Protein backbone atom coordinates (compact mmCIF):
# COMPACT_ATOMS: atom_id res chain seq x y z
CA UNK A 1 0.00 0.00 0.00
CA UNK A 2 1.25 3.46 -0.88
CA UNK A 3 -0.14 6.82 0.19
CA UNK A 4 0.73 10.47 -0.38
CA UNK A 5 -1.48 11.54 2.49
CA UNK A 6 0.47 12.41 5.67
CA UNK A 7 -2.64 11.76 7.73
CA UNK A 8 -2.05 8.03 7.13
CA UNK A 9 0.92 8.32 9.53
CA UNK A 10 -1.31 8.22 12.59
CA UNK A 11 -2.98 5.11 11.19
CA UNK A 12 0.21 3.29 10.17
CA UNK A 13 -0.02 0.67 12.94
CA UNK A 14 -3.68 -0.05 12.12
CA UNK A 15 -2.81 -0.32 8.41
CA UNK A 16 -0.03 -2.80 9.23
CA UNK A 17 -2.44 -4.81 11.37
CA UNK A 18 -4.93 -5.04 8.48
CA UNK A 19 -2.64 -5.55 5.45
CA UNK A 20 0.54 -6.90 7.08
CA UNK A 21 2.94 -4.05 6.32
CA UNK A 22 3.31 -0.33 6.88
CA UNK A 23 2.16 1.98 4.08
CA UNK A 24 4.84 3.32 1.77
CA UNK A 25 4.95 7.03 1.04
CA UNK A 26 6.53 9.33 -1.51
CA UNK A 27 6.71 13.07 -2.03
CA UNK A 28 4.72 14.80 -4.70
CA UNK A 29 3.32 18.23 -5.45
CA UNK A 30 1.65 20.16 -8.23
CA UNK A 31 4.98 21.75 -9.17
CA UNK A 32 7.16 18.65 -8.91
CA UNK A 33 4.69 15.87 -9.68
CA UNK A 34 6.10 12.74 -8.01
CA UNK A 35 9.88 12.85 -8.16
CA UNK A 36 10.57 10.54 -5.24
CA UNK A 37 10.50 6.81 -4.67
CA UNK A 38 9.28 4.88 -1.61
CA UNK A 39 11.54 2.50 0.27
CA UNK A 40 11.07 -1.04 1.57
CA UNK A 41 13.47 -0.59 4.50
CA UNK A 42 11.98 2.77 5.55
CA UNK A 43 8.27 2.46 4.65
CA UNK A 44 7.53 5.99 5.86
CA UNK A 45 10.46 7.41 3.89
CA UNK A 46 11.38 8.27 0.33
CA UNK A 47 14.37 9.43 -1.68
CA UNK A 48 14.50 11.87 -4.57
CA UNK A 49 15.01 10.50 -8.07
CA UNK A 50 18.00 12.51 -9.26
CA UNK A 51 17.25 11.47 -12.85
CA UNK A 52 14.00 13.49 -12.79
CA UNK A 53 14.87 16.56 -10.75
CA UNK A 54 17.63 18.48 -9.07
CA UNK A 55 16.70 18.75 -5.38
CA UNK A 56 18.35 21.36 -3.17
CA UNK A 57 17.58 22.20 0.42
CA UNK A 58 17.36 25.22 2.72
CA UNK A 59 17.83 24.60 6.47
CA UNK A 60 14.50 24.99 8.28
CA UNK A 61 15.66 28.04 10.25
CA UNK A 62 16.45 29.86 6.96
CA UNK A 63 13.31 28.82 5.06
CA UNK A 64 11.76 31.26 2.63
CA UNK A 65 8.14 32.27 2.22
CA UNK A 66 6.70 30.90 -1.00
CA UNK A 67 3.75 33.28 -0.90
CA UNK A 68 5.67 36.17 -2.45
CA UNK A 69 6.49 34.52 -5.79
CA UNK A 70 9.96 35.69 -6.79
CA UNK A 71 12.54 35.70 -3.99
CA UNK A 72 14.85 38.70 -4.28
CA UNK A 73 17.60 37.54 -1.91
CA UNK A 74 17.51 33.72 -1.79
CA UNK A 75 19.50 31.91 0.91
CA UNK A 76 22.30 29.50 0.05
CA UNK A 77 21.06 26.01 -0.69
CA UNK A 78 22.51 22.67 0.37
CA UNK A 79 23.02 19.93 -2.20
CA UNK A 80 21.36 16.54 -1.84
CA UNK A 81 24.60 14.87 -0.82
CA UNK A 82 25.31 17.45 1.92
CA UNK A 83 22.00 16.96 3.74
CA UNK A 84 22.50 15.76 7.33
CA UNK A 85 20.53 13.02 9.05
CA UNK A 86 18.22 14.38 11.78
CA UNK A 87 17.99 17.88 10.31
CA UNK A 88 14.93 19.49 8.71
CA UNK A 89 14.93 21.30 5.37
CA UNK A 90 12.77 23.20 2.92
CA UNK A 91 12.90 21.65 -0.55
CA UNK A 92 13.96 23.67 -3.59
CA UNK A 93 13.36 21.63 -6.70
CA UNK A 94 14.34 22.07 -10.35
CA UNK A 95 12.46 19.83 -12.74
CA UNK A 96 14.12 18.14 -15.73
CA UNK A 97 10.91 16.85 -17.28
CA UNK A 98 9.43 20.23 -18.27
CA UNK A 99 10.64 23.76 -18.81
CA UNK A 100 13.42 24.21 -16.30
CA UNK A 101 11.88 26.05 -13.38
CA UNK A 102 13.17 26.22 -9.84
CA UNK A 103 10.56 26.03 -7.09
CA UNK A 104 10.92 26.67 -3.36
CA UNK A 105 8.36 24.31 -1.92
CA UNK A 106 6.39 25.20 1.23
CA UNK A 107 7.08 21.79 2.78
CA UNK A 108 9.59 21.06 5.54
CA UNK A 109 11.05 17.56 5.54
CA UNK A 110 13.42 15.73 7.86
CA UNK A 111 16.32 13.56 6.72
CA UNK A 112 15.73 10.29 8.61
CA UNK A 113 18.50 8.07 7.18
CA UNK A 114 21.66 8.11 5.08
CA UNK A 115 20.57 5.35 2.74
CA UNK A 116 18.64 2.13 2.31
CA UNK A 117 20.52 -1.17 2.56
CA UNK A 118 17.76 -3.21 0.88
CA UNK A 119 18.08 -1.08 -2.28
CA UNK A 120 21.83 -0.50 -1.78
CA UNK A 121 21.55 3.28 -2.11
CA UNK A 122 23.54 5.94 -0.29
CA UNK A 123 21.13 8.82 -0.84
CA UNK A 124 19.47 10.78 1.97
CA UNK A 125 16.08 9.40 3.03
CA UNK A 126 13.33 11.86 4.01
PDB file of C-alpha atoms in Angstrom:
ATOM      1  CA  UNK A   1       0.000   0.000   0.000  1.00  0.00           C
ATOM      2  CA  UNK A   2       1.252   3.458  -0.876  1.00  0.00           C
ATOM      3  CA  UNK A   3      -0.137   6.823   0.188  1.00  0.00           C
ATOM      4  CA  UNK A   4       0.732  10.475  -0.384  1.00  0.00           C
ATOM      5  CA  UNK A   5      -1.476  11.541   2.490  1.00  0.00           C
ATOM      6  CA  UNK A   6       0.471  12.411   5.668  1.00  0.00           C
ATOM      7  CA  UNK A   7      -2.638  11.755   7.725  1.00  0.00           C
ATOM      8  CA  UNK A   8      -2.049   8.029   7.128  1.00  0.00           C
ATOM      9  CA  UNK A   9       0.917   8.322   9.526  1.00  0.00           C
ATOM     10  CA  UNK A  10      -1.310   8.222  12.587  1.00  0.00           C
ATOM     11  CA  UNK A  11      -2.985   5.108  11.185  1.00  0.00           C
ATOM     12  CA  UNK A  12       0.212   3.285  10.167  1.00  0.00           C
ATOM     13  CA  UNK A  13      -0.023   0.672  12.944  1.00  0.00           C
ATOM     14  CA  UNK A  14      -3.678  -0.047  12.117  1.00  0.00           C
ATOM     15  CA  UNK A  15      -2.813  -0.324   8.406  1.00  0.00           C
ATOM     16  CA  UNK A  16      -0.031  -2.801   9.227  1.00  0.00           C
ATOM     17  CA  UNK A  17      -2.440  -4.812  11.372  1.00  0.00           C
ATOM     18  CA  UNK A  18      -4.930  -5.043   8.479  1.00  0.00           C
ATOM     19  CA  UNK A  19      -2.643  -5.555   5.454  1.00  0.00           C
ATOM     20  CA  UNK A  20       0.538  -6.899   7.079  1.00  0.00           C
ATOM     21  CA  UNK A  21       2.938  -4.053   6.321  1.00  0.00           C
ATOM     22  CA  UNK A  22       3.313  -0.332   6.885  1.00  0.00           C
ATOM     23  CA  UNK A  23       2.155   1.984   4.080  1.00  0.00           C
ATOM     24  CA  UNK A  24       4.840   3.316   1.765  1.00  0.00           C
ATOM     25  CA  UNK A  25       4.955   7.031   1.036  1.00  0.00           C
ATOM     26  CA  UNK A  26       6.526   9.329  -1.508  1.00  0.00           C
ATOM     27  CA  UNK A  27       6.706  13.074  -2.034  1.00  0.00           C
ATOM     28  CA  UNK A  28       4.716  14.804  -4.703  1.00  0.00           C
ATOM     29  CA  UNK A  29       3.323  18.226  -5.446  1.00  0.00           C
ATOM     30  CA  UNK A  30       1.650  20.162  -8.226  1.00  0.00           C
ATOM     31  CA  UNK A  31       4.984  21.750  -9.170  1.00  0.00           C
ATOM     32  CA  UNK A  32       7.155  18.653  -8.908  1.00  0.00           C
ATOM     33  CA  UNK A  33       4.686  15.873  -9.676  1.00  0.00           C
ATOM     34  CA  UNK A  34       6.098  12.738  -8.015  1.00  0.00           C
ATOM     35  CA  UNK A  35       9.875  12.855  -8.158  1.00  0.00           C
ATOM     36  CA  UNK A  36      10.569  10.537  -5.244  1.00  0.00           C
ATOM     37  CA  UNK A  37      10.505   6.811  -4.668  1.00  0.00           C
ATOM     38  CA  UNK A  38       9.279   4.878  -1.612  1.00  0.00           C
ATOM     39  CA  UNK A  39      11.542   2.497   0.275  1.00  0.00           C
ATOM     40  CA  UNK A  40      11.068  -1.044   1.569  1.00  0.00           C
ATOM     41  CA  UNK A  41      13.475  -0.592   4.500  1.00  0.00           C
ATOM     42  CA  UNK A  42      11.978   2.767   5.554  1.00  0.00           C
ATOM     43  CA  UNK A  43       8.269   2.459   4.655  1.00  0.00           C
ATOM     44  CA  UNK A  44       7.532   5.994   5.856  1.00  0.00           C
ATOM     45  CA  UNK A  45      10.458   7.413   3.895  1.00  0.00           C
ATOM     46  CA  UNK A  46      11.384   8.273   0.333  1.00  0.00           C
ATOM     47  CA  UNK A  47      14.367   9.432  -1.680  1.00  0.00           C
ATOM     48  CA  UNK A  48      14.500  11.869  -4.574  1.00  0.00           C
ATOM     49  CA  UNK A  49      15.008  10.496  -8.070  1.00  0.00           C
ATOM     50  CA  UNK A  50      18.003  12.512  -9.257  1.00  0.00           C
ATOM     51  CA  UNK A  51      17.252  11.468 -12.853  1.00  0.00           C
ATOM     52  CA  UNK A  52      14.000  13.489 -12.795  1.00  0.00           C
ATOM     53  CA  UNK A  53      14.867  16.563 -10.750  1.00  0.00           C
ATOM     54  CA  UNK A  54      17.634  18.478  -9.070  1.00  0.00           C
ATOM     55  CA  UNK A  55      16.700  18.754  -5.378  1.00  0.00           C
ATOM     56  CA  UNK A  56      18.354  21.364  -3.173  1.00  0.00           C
ATOM     57  CA  UNK A  57      17.576  22.204   0.421  1.00  0.00           C
ATOM     58  CA  UNK A  58      17.357  25.223   2.720  1.00  0.00           C
ATOM     59  CA  UNK A  59      17.825  24.602   6.468  1.00  0.00           C
ATOM     60  CA  UNK A  60      14.501  24.990   8.280  1.00  0.00           C
ATOM     61  CA  UNK A  61      15.663  28.044  10.252  1.00  0.00           C
ATOM     62  CA  UNK A  62      16.451  29.861   6.959  1.00  0.00           C
ATOM     63  CA  UNK A  63      13.306  28.820   5.062  1.00  0.00           C
ATOM     64  CA  UNK A  64      11.756  31.264   2.626  1.00  0.00           C
ATOM     65  CA  UNK A  65       8.139  32.268   2.221  1.00  0.00           C
ATOM     66  CA  UNK A  66       6.704  30.901  -0.996  1.00  0.00           C
ATOM     67  CA  UNK A  67       3.746  33.283  -0.904  1.00  0.00           C
ATOM     68  CA  UNK A  68       5.666  36.175  -2.446  1.00  0.00           C
ATOM     69  CA  UNK A  69       6.488  34.524  -5.790  1.00  0.00           C
ATOM     70  CA  UNK A  70       9.958  35.690  -6.786  1.00  0.00           C
ATOM     71  CA  UNK A  71      12.540  35.696  -3.989  1.00  0.00           C
ATOM     72  CA  UNK A  72      14.851  38.703  -4.277  1.00  0.00           C
ATOM     73  CA  UNK A  73      17.599  37.538  -1.910  1.00  0.00           C
ATOM     74  CA  UNK A  74      17.505  33.722  -1.788  1.00  0.00           C
ATOM     75  CA  UNK A  75      19.499  31.911   0.911  1.00  0.00           C
ATOM     76  CA  UNK A  76      22.303  29.502   0.051  1.00  0.00           C
ATOM     77  CA  UNK A  77      21.058  26.009  -0.693  1.00  0.00           C
ATOM     78  CA  UNK A  78      22.511  22.668   0.370  1.00  0.00           C
ATOM     79  CA  UNK A  79      23.022  19.925  -2.199  1.00  0.00           C
ATOM     80  CA  UNK A  80      21.357  16.545  -1.841  1.00  0.00           C
ATOM     81  CA  UNK A  81      24.603  14.868  -0.824  1.00  0.00           C
ATOM     82  CA  UNK A  82      25.311  17.451   1.918  1.00  0.00           C
ATOM     83  CA  UNK A  83      22.000  16.959   3.741  1.00  0.00           C
ATOM     84  CA  UNK A  84      22.500  15.758   7.327  1.00  0.00           C
ATOM     85  CA  UNK A  85      20.530  13.024   9.050  1.00  0.00           C
ATOM     86  CA  UNK A  86      18.222  14.376  11.779  1.00  0.00           C
ATOM     87  CA  UNK A  87      17.988  17.884  10.311  1.00  0.00           C
ATOM     88  CA  UNK A  88      14.934  19.491   8.707  1.00  0.00           C
ATOM     89  CA  UNK A  89      14.926  21.297   5.367  1.00  0.00           C
ATOM     90  CA  UNK A  90      12.770  23.198   2.920  1.00  0.00           C
ATOM     91  CA  UNK A  91      12.902  21.646  -0.553  1.00  0.00           C
ATOM     92  CA  UNK A  92      13.962  23.668  -3.586  1.00  0.00           C
ATOM     93  CA  UNK A  93      13.357  21.625  -6.703  1.00  0.00           C
ATOM     94  CA  UNK A  94      14.344  22.074 -10.347  1.00  0.00           C
ATOM     95  CA  UNK A  95      12.465  19.826 -12.743  1.00  0.00           C
ATOM     96  CA  UNK A  96      14.122  18.136 -15.728  1.00  0.00           C
ATOM     97  CA  UNK A  97      10.907  16.848 -17.283  1.00  0.00           C
ATOM     98  CA  UNK A  98       9.430  20.227 -18.270  1.00  0.00           C
ATOM     99  CA  UNK A  99      10.641  23.763 -18.806  1.00  0.00           C
ATOM    100  CA  UNK A 100      13.416  24.211 -16.301  1.00  0.00           C
ATOM    101  CA  UNK A 101      11.876  26.053 -13.376  1.00  0.00           C
ATOM    102  CA  UNK A 102      13.166  26.222  -9.845  1.00  0.00           C
ATOM    103  CA  UNK A 103      10.561  26.032  -7.088  1.00  0.00           C
ATOM    104  CA  UNK A 104      10.919  26.674  -3.358  1.00  0.00           C
ATOM    105  CA  UNK A 105       8.357  24.306  -1.915  1.00  0.00           C
ATOM    106  CA  UNK A 106       6.385  25.196   1.230  1.00  0.00           C
ATOM    107  CA  UNK A 107       7.078  21.795   2.781  1.00  0.00           C
ATOM    108  CA  UNK A 108       9.592  21.061   5.537  1.00  0.00           C
ATOM    109  CA  UNK A 109      11.048  17.563   5.544  1.00  0.00           C
ATOM    110  CA  UNK A 110      13.418  15.730   7.859  1.00  0.00           C
ATOM    111  CA  UNK A 111      16.319  13.564   6.724  1.00  0.00           C
ATOM    112  CA  UNK A 112      15.729  10.287   8.606  1.00  0.00           C
ATOM    113  CA  UNK A 113      18.504   8.073   7.182  1.00  0.00           C
ATOM    114  CA  UNK A 114      21.661   8.111   5.083  1.00  0.00           C
ATOM    115  CA  UNK A 115      20.567   5.345   2.739  1.00  0.00           C
ATOM    116  CA  UNK A 116      18.639   2.129   2.309  1.00  0.00           C
ATOM    117  CA  UNK A 117      20.525  -1.169   2.560  1.00  0.00           C
ATOM    118  CA  UNK A 118      17.764  -3.210   0.880  1.00  0.00           C
ATOM    119  CA  UNK A 119      18.081  -1.084  -2.281  1.00  0.00           C
ATOM    120  CA  UNK A 120      21.834  -0.498  -1.775  1.00  0.00           C
ATOM    121  CA  UNK A 121      21.554   3.276  -2.112  1.00  0.00           C
ATOM    122  CA  UNK A 122      23.535   5.943  -0.294  1.00  0.00           C
ATOM    123  CA  UNK A 123      21.129   8.819  -0.841  1.00  0.00           C
ATOM    124  CA  UNK A 124      19.470  10.782   1.970  1.00  0.00           C
ATOM    125  CA  UNK A 125      16.082   9.403   3.029  1.00  0.00           C
ATOM    126  CA  UNK A 126      13.326  11.858   4.006  1.00  0.00           C
TER     127      UNK A 126
END
